[in-house]
Short mmCIF file of C-alpha atoms and ligand atoms in Angstrom, two decimals:
data_model
loop_
_atom_site.label_atom_id
_atom_site.label_comp_id
_atom_site.label_asym_id
_atom_site.label_seq_id
_atom_site.Cartn_x
_atom_site.Cartn_y
_atom_site.Cartn_z
CA MET O 1 -4.32 -41.40 -9.24
CA THR O 2 -2.88 -38.97 -6.70
CA LYS O 3 -4.87 -35.78 -6.79
CA ARG O 4 -3.88 -32.26 -5.80
CA LEU O 5 -4.67 -30.99 -2.30
CA LYS O 6 -7.97 -29.32 -1.57
CA GLY O 7 -7.88 -25.54 -1.94
CA MET O 8 -4.76 -25.59 -4.13
CA LEU O 9 -4.80 -24.73 -7.81
CA ASP O 10 -3.15 -25.94 -10.98
CA ILE O 11 -2.71 -22.96 -13.25
CA LEU O 12 -3.09 -24.42 -16.74
CA PRO O 13 -1.52 -22.82 -19.84
CA GLU O 14 -4.56 -20.75 -20.83
CA ASP O 15 -4.62 -19.04 -17.43
CA GLY O 16 -0.83 -19.12 -17.28
CA GLU O 17 -0.72 -16.57 -20.09
CA ILE O 18 -3.00 -14.25 -18.12
CA ILE O 19 -0.98 -14.79 -14.93
CA ASN O 20 2.21 -13.81 -16.80
CA PHE O 21 0.45 -10.76 -18.18
CA ILE O 22 -0.59 -9.71 -14.65
CA ILE O 23 2.88 -10.26 -13.17
CA SER O 24 4.78 -8.49 -15.94
CA ASN O 25 2.53 -5.44 -15.70
CA PHE O 26 2.90 -5.36 -11.92
CA GLU O 27 6.69 -5.48 -12.19
CA LYS O 28 6.75 -2.82 -14.87
CA ILE O 29 4.76 -0.39 -12.73
CA VAL O 30 6.46 -0.94 -9.39
CA LYS O 31 9.89 -0.45 -10.96
CA LEU O 32 8.71 2.96 -12.17
CA TYR O 33 8.11 3.87 -8.53
CA GLY O 34 11.56 2.73 -7.38
CA PHE O 35 10.79 -0.70 -5.93
CA SER O 36 13.37 -3.52 -5.90
CA PHE O 37 12.62 -7.23 -5.81
CA ILE O 38 13.03 -9.21 -2.59
CA ARG O 39 12.53 -12.94 -2.00
CA THR O 40 12.22 -14.40 1.47
CA PRO O 41 11.77 -18.07 2.48
CA ILE O 42 8.39 -19.77 2.35
CA LEU O 43 9.24 -21.49 5.62
CA GLU O 44 9.97 -19.40 8.73
CA TYR O 45 9.91 -19.87 12.50
CA ALA O 46 6.24 -19.84 13.56
CA GLU O 47 7.19 -17.28 16.19
CA LEU O 48 7.71 -14.64 13.49
CA TYR O 49 4.00 -14.70 12.67
CA TYR O 50 2.91 -14.95 16.31
CA ARG O 51 4.82 -11.70 16.93
CA SER O 52 3.64 -9.82 13.82
CA THR O 53 0.48 -11.04 12.10
CA GLY O 54 -0.60 -11.64 15.69
CA ILE O 55 -2.00 -14.36 17.89
CA THR O 56 -5.45 -12.79 17.90
CA SER O 57 -5.69 -12.84 14.09
CA ASP O 58 -7.63 -15.67 12.42
CA ILE O 59 -4.63 -16.21 10.16
CA VAL O 60 -2.35 -17.20 13.04
CA ASN O 61 -5.02 -18.55 15.32
CA LYS O 62 -6.77 -20.89 12.92
CA GLU O 63 -5.20 -20.92 9.49
CA MET O 64 -1.45 -21.47 9.69
CA TYR O 65 0.25 -24.61 8.47
CA THR O 66 2.48 -25.09 11.51
CA PHE O 67 4.55 -28.17 12.37
CA TYR O 68 7.72 -29.37 14.08
CA ASP O 69 10.68 -30.22 11.85
CA LYS O 70 13.15 -33.05 12.50
CA LYS O 71 14.97 -30.94 15.09
CA GLU O 72 11.73 -30.10 16.89
CA ARG O 73 11.71 -26.47 15.67
CA LEU O 74 8.24 -24.99 15.35
CA LEU O 75 7.90 -23.76 11.77
CA SER O 76 5.12 -22.27 9.63
CA LEU O 77 4.49 -22.03 5.93
CA ARG O 78 4.24 -18.29 5.35
CA PRO O 79 0.62 -17.10 5.46
CA GLU O 80 1.56 -13.56 4.29
CA GLY O 81 4.64 -11.73 3.06
CA THR O 82 5.08 -8.67 5.29
CA PRO O 83 6.69 -10.28 8.40
CA GLY O 84 9.35 -12.09 6.33
CA VAL O 85 10.27 -8.90 4.49
CA ILE O 86 10.66 -6.94 7.74
CA ARG O 87 12.65 -9.76 9.33
CA ALA O 88 14.95 -9.81 6.28
CA ILE O 89 15.52 -6.05 6.47
CA ILE O 90 16.47 -6.30 10.15
CA GLU O 91 18.56 -9.46 9.80
CA ASN O 92 20.47 -8.21 6.75
CA GLN O 93 20.76 -4.66 8.10
CA LEU O 94 19.38 -3.04 4.96
CA VAL O 95 19.59 0.74 5.00
CA LEU O 96 16.30 2.62 5.19
CA PRO O 97 14.17 3.77 3.50
CA GLN O 98 13.51 0.68 1.39
CA ARG O 99 10.90 0.13 -1.33
CA LEU O 100 10.55 -3.59 -1.89
CA TYR O 101 8.24 -5.81 -3.92
CA TYR O 102 7.71 -9.54 -3.84
CA LEU O 103 5.62 -12.28 -5.34
CA GLY O 104 5.14 -15.82 -4.23
CA PRO O 105 2.88 -18.41 -2.61
CA MET O 106 1.16 -17.95 0.75
CA PHE O 107 -0.57 -20.72 2.69
CA ARG O 108 -3.70 -20.42 4.79
CA TYR O 109 -5.75 -23.36 5.98
CA GLU O 110 -9.09 -21.72 5.17
CA ARG O 111 -12.35 -23.40 4.21
CA PRO O 112 -12.00 -23.48 0.41
CA GLN O 113 -14.72 -21.59 -1.41
CA LYS O 114 -15.04 -19.16 -4.28
CA GLY O 115 -11.86 -17.07 -4.28
CA ARG O 116 -10.62 -18.56 -1.02
CA LEU O 117 -7.68 -20.90 -1.49
CA ARG O 118 -5.28 -22.74 0.79
CA GLU O 119 -2.38 -21.81 -1.43
CA HIS O 120 -2.58 -18.41 -3.10
CA TYR O 121 0.01 -16.12 -4.63
CA GLN O 122 0.49 -12.52 -3.62
CA LEU O 123 2.03 -9.58 -5.42
CA GLY O 124 3.17 -7.33 -2.60
CA LEU O 125 4.82 -3.99 -1.94
CA GLU O 126 6.38 -2.65 1.24
CA ILE O 127 7.60 0.93 1.76
CA VAL O 128 9.71 0.76 4.89
CA GLY O 129 10.98 3.92 6.58
CA GLU O 130 8.62 6.56 5.11
CA LYS O 131 6.09 8.22 7.39
CA SER O 132 4.33 10.72 5.13
CA PRO O 133 0.65 10.14 4.23
CA TYR O 134 1.86 10.65 0.68
CA SER O 135 3.43 7.17 0.85
CA ASP O 136 0.02 5.70 1.81
CA PHE O 137 -1.52 7.55 -1.13
CA GLU O 138 1.22 6.47 -3.50
CA ILE O 139 0.55 2.82 -2.68
CA ILE O 140 -3.11 3.34 -3.60
CA LYS O 141 -2.08 5.17 -6.75
CA ILE O 142 0.21 2.33 -7.82
CA ALA O 143 -2.54 -0.26 -7.25
CA ASN O 144 -5.04 1.74 -9.28
CA GLN O 145 -2.59 2.40 -12.08
CA PHE O 146 -1.92 -1.34 -12.15
CA PHE O 147 -5.64 -2.20 -12.31
CA SER O 148 -6.16 0.12 -15.24
CA GLN O 149 -3.07 -1.20 -17.01
CA ILE O 150 -4.42 -4.75 -16.88
CA PHE O 151 -7.92 -3.56 -17.93
CA LEU O 152 -9.53 -4.40 -14.59
CA LYS O 153 -12.10 -1.66 -14.70
CA ASP O 154 -14.58 -2.40 -11.92
CA THR O 155 -12.41 -1.82 -8.86
CA THR O 156 -13.04 0.36 -5.82
CA THR O 157 -10.63 1.37 -3.08
CA LEU O 158 -11.99 1.21 0.47
CA VAL O 159 -10.11 3.24 3.07
CA ASN O 160 -10.19 3.79 6.82
CA SER O 161 -7.96 4.71 9.73
CA ILE O 162 -7.69 2.56 12.85
CA GLY O 163 -5.49 4.97 14.79
CA CYS O 164 -2.51 4.09 16.94
CA GLU O 165 -1.73 2.87 20.42
CA LYS O 166 -2.46 6.38 21.73
CA CYS O 167 -6.03 6.68 20.42
CA ARG O 168 -7.16 3.06 20.55
CA PRO O 169 -7.52 2.66 24.37
CA LYS O 170 -10.14 5.42 24.46
CA PHE O 171 -12.05 3.81 21.61
CA LYS O 172 -11.78 0.38 23.24
CA GLU O 173 -13.36 1.73 26.41
CA VAL O 174 -16.32 3.25 24.53
CA PHE O 175 -16.72 0.20 22.28
CA LEU O 176 -16.71 -2.26 25.18
CA SER O 177 -19.29 -0.22 27.01
CA TYR O 178 -21.45 -0.22 23.82
CA LEU O 179 -21.12 -4.01 23.68
CA LYS O 180 -21.99 -4.54 27.35
CA ASP O 181 -25.66 -5.45 26.86
CA LYS O 182 -25.08 -7.17 23.50
CA ILE O 183 -22.51 -9.77 24.46
CA GLU O 184 -24.93 -12.69 24.34
CA PHE O 185 -25.79 -11.81 20.73
CA LEU O 186 -22.17 -11.98 19.58
CA CYS O 187 -20.92 -15.20 17.95
CA PRO O 188 -18.65 -17.38 20.15
CA ASP O 189 -15.55 -16.18 18.25
CA CYS O 190 -16.42 -12.54 18.88
CA GLN O 191 -17.10 -13.21 22.54
CA GLU O 192 -13.48 -14.32 22.69
CA ARG O 193 -12.31 -11.42 20.48
CA LYS O 194 -13.96 -9.00 22.89
CA GLU O 195 -11.47 -10.11 25.54
CA LYS O 196 -8.33 -10.31 23.42
CA ASN O 197 -8.70 -7.71 20.66
CA PRO O 198 -12.15 -6.08 20.41
CA LEU O 199 -11.28 -4.27 17.16
CA ARG O 200 -11.24 -7.66 15.47
CA ILE O 201 -15.04 -7.90 15.94
CA PHE O 202 -15.40 -5.43 13.05
CA ASP O 203 -13.89 -8.09 10.82
CA CYS O 204 -16.46 -10.78 11.70
CA LYS O 205 -18.58 -12.06 8.83
CA ASN O 206 -21.37 -13.35 11.11
CA GLU O 207 -24.63 -11.56 10.29
CA LYS O 208 -25.62 -10.91 13.91
CA CYS O 209 -22.20 -9.45 14.72
CA GLN O 210 -22.37 -7.33 11.57
CA LYS O 211 -25.70 -5.89 12.75
CA ILE O 212 -24.24 -4.97 16.13
CA ILE O 213 -21.22 -3.37 14.47
CA LYS O 214 -23.35 -1.34 12.10
CA GLU O 215 -24.72 0.76 14.96
CA SER O 216 -21.55 0.84 17.01
CA PRO O 217 -19.07 3.70 17.61
CA LYS O 218 -16.28 3.72 15.02
CA VAL O 219 -12.57 3.89 15.68
CA LYS O 220 -12.19 6.59 13.01
CA ASP O 221 -14.08 9.01 15.27
CA PHE O 222 -11.60 8.56 18.12
CA LEU O 223 -8.37 9.39 16.33
CA CYS O 224 -5.70 11.41 18.14
CA PHE O 225 -4.50 14.64 16.52
CA GLU O 226 -1.57 12.96 14.74
CA CYS O 227 -3.66 10.11 13.30
CA LYS O 228 -6.48 12.41 12.24
CA ASP O 229 -4.05 14.79 10.55
CA HIS O 230 -2.41 11.85 8.76
CA PHE O 231 -5.78 10.51 7.57
CA ASP O 232 -7.01 13.94 6.42
CA LYS O 233 -3.86 14.53 4.39
CA PHE O 234 -4.10 11.05 2.91
CA LEU O 235 -7.71 11.74 1.88
CA SER O 236 -6.80 15.09 0.39
CA PHE O 237 -4.19 13.41 -1.84
CA LEU O 238 -6.89 10.98 -2.94
CA GLU O 239 -9.32 13.83 -3.60
CA LYS O 240 -6.81 15.52 -5.88
CA SER O 241 -6.36 12.35 -7.91
CA ASN O 242 -8.93 10.63 -10.09
CA ILE O 243 -9.05 7.58 -7.88
CA LYS O 244 -12.47 6.27 -6.92
CA TYR O 245 -12.52 5.57 -3.19
CA LYS O 246 -14.97 5.02 -0.35
CA ILE O 247 -14.46 5.42 3.37
CA ASP O 248 -15.40 2.16 5.06
CA GLU O 249 -15.51 2.81 8.79
CA ASN O 250 -15.64 -0.91 9.54
CA LEU O 251 -12.44 -1.71 7.68
CA VAL O 252 -10.02 -2.78 10.43
CA ARG O 253 -8.19 -5.60 8.53
CA GLY O 254 -7.58 -9.01 10.02
CA LEU O 255 -3.90 -8.62 10.94
CA ASP O 256 -2.55 -7.22 14.21
CA TYR O 257 0.20 -4.87 13.10
CA TYR O 258 -1.76 -2.08 11.39
CA THR O 259 -1.73 1.52 12.61
CA LYS O 260 -3.40 4.56 11.03
CA THR O 261 -4.39 3.94 7.40
CA THR O 262 -6.01 0.68 6.28
CA PHE O 263 -7.34 -0.07 2.81
CA GLU O 264 -8.74 -2.79 0.61
CA PHE O 265 -9.38 -3.13 -3.10
CA ILE O 266 -12.53 -4.79 -4.33
CA SER O 267 -13.76 -5.70 -7.77
CA GLU O 268 -17.49 -5.53 -8.51
CA SER O 269 -17.40 -8.85 -10.32
CA LEU O 270 -16.16 -10.74 -7.23
CA GLY O 271 -18.19 -8.76 -4.71
CA GLU O 272 -17.27 -6.86 -1.55
CA LYS O 273 -16.49 -9.95 0.51
CA ILE O 274 -13.62 -11.14 -1.65
CA SER O 275 -11.01 -8.39 -1.71
CA ILE O 276 -8.52 -8.48 -4.54
CA GLY O 277 -5.95 -6.77 -2.34
CA GLY O 278 -5.41 -5.04 0.93
CA GLY O 279 -2.90 -3.37 3.15
CA GLY O 280 -2.15 -0.43 5.33
CA ARG O 281 0.34 1.38 7.48
CA TYR O 282 2.25 -0.49 10.16
CA ASP O 283 4.48 1.96 12.01
CA ASN O 284 5.45 -0.28 14.93
CA LEU O 285 6.13 -3.67 13.35
CA MET O 286 9.82 -3.22 12.65
CA LYS O 287 10.50 -2.16 16.24
CA GLU O 288 8.35 -4.97 17.61
CA LEU O 289 10.45 -7.47 15.64
CA GLY O 290 13.68 -6.09 17.11
CA GLY O 291 14.66 -3.49 14.51
CA ASN O 292 14.80 0.30 14.44
CA ASP O 293 11.80 2.56 14.48
CA ALA O 294 10.62 2.52 10.87
CA PRO O 295 7.18 3.77 9.89
CA SER O 296 6.00 1.61 7.01
CA VAL O 297 3.12 1.00 4.65
CA GLY O 298 2.37 -1.72 2.13
CA PHE O 299 -0.18 -3.86 0.35
CA ALA O 300 -0.57 -7.27 -1.20
CA LEU O 301 -2.77 -8.30 -4.10
CA GLY O 302 -4.18 -11.81 -4.51
CA LEU O 303 -2.95 -13.04 -7.87
CA GLU O 304 -5.65 -15.67 -8.37
CA ARG O 305 -8.41 -13.26 -7.36
CA ILE O 306 -7.17 -10.80 -9.96
CA LEU O 307 -7.18 -13.62 -12.49
CA PHE O 308 -10.78 -14.56 -11.54
CA ALA O 309 -11.88 -10.91 -11.70
CA LEU O 310 -10.31 -10.43 -15.13
CA LYS O 311 -12.04 -13.57 -16.39
CA GLU O 312 -15.39 -12.36 -15.00
CA ASN O 313 -14.81 -8.99 -16.65
CA LYS O 314 -13.92 -10.72 -19.92
CA ASN O 315 -11.21 -8.07 -20.39
CA LEU O 316 -8.54 -10.58 -21.12
CA PRO O 317 -5.31 -9.70 -22.85
CA LYS O 318 -5.34 -10.37 -26.58
CA GLU O 319 -4.55 -13.97 -27.25
CA LYS O 320 -1.16 -14.40 -28.90
CA LYS O 321 -1.36 -15.75 -32.43
CA THR O 322 0.67 -18.88 -32.66
CA LEU O 323 2.34 -20.59 -35.53
CA MET O 324 3.66 -24.05 -36.34
CA VAL O 325 6.12 -24.98 -39.05
CA ILE O 326 5.59 -28.43 -40.61
CA TYR O 327 7.72 -30.37 -43.12
CA ASP O 328 7.47 -33.47 -45.30
CA CYS O 329 10.94 -35.13 -45.09
CA GLU O 330 14.33 -34.90 -43.43
CA ASP O 331 15.72 -32.32 -45.89
CA SER O 332 12.66 -30.14 -45.38
CA PHE O 333 13.10 -30.55 -41.60
CA TYR O 334 16.54 -28.86 -41.76
CA GLU O 335 15.12 -26.07 -43.87
CA ALA O 336 12.27 -25.74 -41.35
CA LEU O 337 14.73 -25.51 -38.45
CA LYS O 338 16.46 -22.59 -40.14
CA LEU O 339 13.11 -20.92 -40.65
CA VAL O 340 12.02 -21.22 -36.97
CA ASP O 341 15.36 -19.72 -35.89
CA LEU O 342 14.72 -16.78 -38.21
CA LEU O 343 11.15 -16.40 -36.93
CA ARG O 344 12.29 -16.34 -33.31
CA GLU O 345 15.01 -13.80 -34.11
CA ASN O 346 12.16 -11.66 -35.41
CA ASN O 347 10.09 -12.15 -32.23
CA ILE O 348 7.56 -14.39 -33.93
CA PRO O 349 6.63 -17.25 -31.57
CA SER O 350 6.81 -20.53 -33.46
CA TYR O 351 6.70 -24.25 -32.83
CA ILE O 352 8.13 -27.21 -34.72
CA ASN O 353 7.54 -30.85 -33.83
CA PRO O 354 10.79 -32.76 -34.40
CA ASP O 355 9.26 -36.26 -34.51
CA LEU O 356 9.10 -36.56 -38.32
CA GLU O 357 5.43 -37.45 -38.71
CA SER O 358 3.51 -37.18 -41.97
CA LEU O 359 2.23 -33.74 -43.06
CA LYS O 360 -1.30 -34.90 -42.31
CA LYS O 361 -0.41 -35.89 -38.76
CA GLN O 362 1.46 -32.63 -38.17
CA LEU O 363 -1.56 -30.68 -39.38
CA LYS O 364 -3.68 -32.60 -36.88
CA ILE O 365 -1.25 -31.65 -34.10
CA ALA O 366 -1.42 -28.00 -35.21
CA ASP O 367 -5.19 -28.21 -35.03
CA LYS O 368 -5.17 -29.78 -31.57
CA LEU O 369 -2.79 -27.13 -30.29
CA ASN O 370 -5.08 -24.41 -31.67
CA MET O 371 -2.43 -22.96 -33.97
CA LYS O 372 -3.67 -20.01 -35.97
CA TYR O 373 -1.17 -20.42 -38.79
CA VAL O 374 0.92 -23.22 -40.25
CA ILE O 375 3.86 -22.85 -42.61
CA ILE O 376 4.27 -25.90 -44.80
CA ILE O 377 7.68 -26.77 -46.22
CA GLY O 378 7.58 -29.56 -48.81
CA GLU O 379 9.93 -30.69 -51.53
CA ARG O 380 7.99 -28.62 -54.07
CA GLU O 381 8.29 -25.43 -52.00
CA ARG O 382 12.00 -26.01 -51.44
CA GLU O 383 12.55 -26.27 -55.18
CA LYS O 384 10.56 -23.09 -55.82
CA GLY O 385 12.15 -21.10 -52.96
CA SER O 386 8.79 -20.46 -51.31
CA TYR O 387 6.64 -21.45 -48.31
CA LEU O 388 2.96 -22.32 -48.07
CA LEU O 389 1.20 -20.26 -45.40
CA ARG O 390 -2.03 -21.87 -44.23
CA ASP O 391 -4.62 -19.94 -42.23
CA MET O 392 -5.97 -22.62 -39.89
CA ILE O 393 -9.24 -20.82 -39.27
CA SER O 394 -10.29 -20.19 -42.89
CA GLY O 395 -8.30 -23.13 -44.33
CA LYS O 396 -6.92 -20.83 -47.06
CA GLN O 397 -3.38 -21.37 -48.27
CA GLU O 398 -1.07 -18.82 -49.85
CA GLU O 399 2.31 -19.29 -51.46
CA ILE O 400 4.87 -16.77 -50.17
CA GLU O 401 8.37 -16.17 -51.47
CA LYS O 402 10.99 -17.14 -48.88
CA GLU O 403 12.38 -13.62 -48.60
CA LYS O 404 8.95 -12.14 -47.96
CA ILE O 405 7.81 -14.50 -45.20
CA ILE O 406 8.80 -12.30 -42.21
CA GLU O 407 7.17 -9.23 -43.69
CA LYS O 408 4.00 -11.23 -44.41
CA LEU O 409 3.87 -12.79 -40.94
CA LYS O 410 4.39 -9.45 -39.19
CA GLU O 411 1.39 -8.22 -41.12
CA VAL O 412 -0.93 -11.12 -40.23
CA ILE O 413 0.32 -12.04 -36.77
CA ASN O 414 0.64 -8.48 -35.52
CA VAL O 415 3.74 -8.95 -33.31
P1 HAM L 1 -4.29 -9.87 3.31
O1 HAM L 1 -5.47 -8.97 3.16
O2 HAM L 1 -4.37 -10.91 4.36
O3 HAM L 1 -3.04 -8.93 3.56
O4 HAM L 1 -3.99 -10.56 1.93
C1 HAM L 1 -3.77 -9.80 0.76
C2 HAM L 1 -4.58 -10.33 -0.38
O5 HAM L 1 -4.26 -11.71 -0.62
C3 HAM L 1 -6.09 -10.36 -0.16
O6 HAM L 1 -6.67 -9.11 -0.41
C4 HAM L 1 -6.52 -11.40 -1.17
O7 HAM L 1 -6.64 -10.83 -2.46
C5 HAM L 1 -5.38 -12.37 -1.15
N1 HAM L 1 -5.74 -13.53 -0.30
C6 HAM L 1 -5.66 -13.61 1.03
N2 HAM L 1 -6.10 -14.81 1.46
C7 HAM L 1 -6.44 -15.51 0.36
C8 HAM L 1 -6.97 -16.83 0.13
N3 HAM L 1 -7.21 -17.67 1.13
N4 HAM L 1 -7.21 -17.20 -1.15
C9 HAM L 1 -6.99 -16.36 -2.19
N5 HAM L 1 -6.49 -15.12 -2.02
C10 HAM L 1 -6.22 -14.69 -0.77
C11 HAM L 1 -1.76 -9.38 3.74
O8 HAM L 1 -1.39 -10.51 3.54
C12 HAM L 1 -0.78 -8.28 4.13
N6 HAM L 1 0.55 -8.88 4.24
C13 HAM L 1 -0.82 -7.15 3.12
C14 HAM L 1 0.14 -6.05 3.48
C15 HAM L 1 1.33 -5.82 2.92
N7 HAM L 1 -0.06 -5.17 4.43
C16 HAM L 1 0.99 -4.37 4.48
N8 HAM L 1 1.87 -4.78 3.58
#
């Protein structure tokens, strides 16, 4: 048997229901805030990610699925959504500002472990062409409103500011001088990071590096006037809201394009190391990719991680009650078909198996499929103008007049 690839998931029907619940709530909320849907290709030129996510990021450096196609073009499966969205805005000359949302698969060749997949789906938002700290706050507000809407109650928002190209050189100087006598204690990756992008060291999971970082100077304390003012205003919007947040001075994010605000969302049930979402401001990316100057901010949520967190929380959406209509002969089958049409017109989900099996066999199928109710249509019921409604949990059966079946089902199924 051919098995699925390591680190990739099959979402089976039980989880599929929850996934649909998550997606539909996300779409409902982002539309309220004026976002429109965008879809960009899963396959792009690798260069797009080298120039945006960045060659010093682990994502580009170690985790991309990159290969040559038949015409020797170097391509990558998209590891994240932001670069494709910005490329699409530039290439299609969309007017700014734009508020866009997307959902789709991302690919990262990571070592699979709890919550870390090689194919994961993201629900993402990008606000392109708005510079106010209010936009940063609004992104956080949307995420939190979404978490509460899906009953994910144990989330915290971590925030930080990593400044801009004006304030970072000063910080880099101080940070490198702090590291001077500690270099030998850094992991080999961080020794390299120190040369290429020292800020990335804050992102290292290695315990020794974490210890060094704990005591180190923080980028947040070296912000220029503009970045500090932006961060203060962002925090004051948060203060005025009911959103639970924490400043995490080590939160630099593992992608190269961020400026000013960075943030991550964590859920207690999955722990601090597995964020359920993250994002930040990226004021220079559009220009760096050949477009106009367009200050931007966005986030992406990991769909599977939200699913895992909801399952840990046991705050799952109410299971839909399902119903099967069964019949004893061909004439009853036609009557049953009319009934399922009527049920569906009344928004009552229903299933009929058209293979003309015996009533006993159909009841077995209903049992296997975990149906909560079965409506039985036999010759006797047809003659009497009624249906038999069987509660599959209690095994009780009740005869209902044909005309009253919708009313009765709405009462028991709660649609
Ligand atoms: P990111 O933090 O790399 O940001 O990914 C966003 C979210 O995707 C993570 O917080 C996590 O929930 C989920 N995720 C990432 N990698 C994996 C994985 N291997 N397995 C399962 N879930 C994963 C970005 O991708 C940015 N594009 C976000 C952004 C949008 N920034 C600005 N706009």
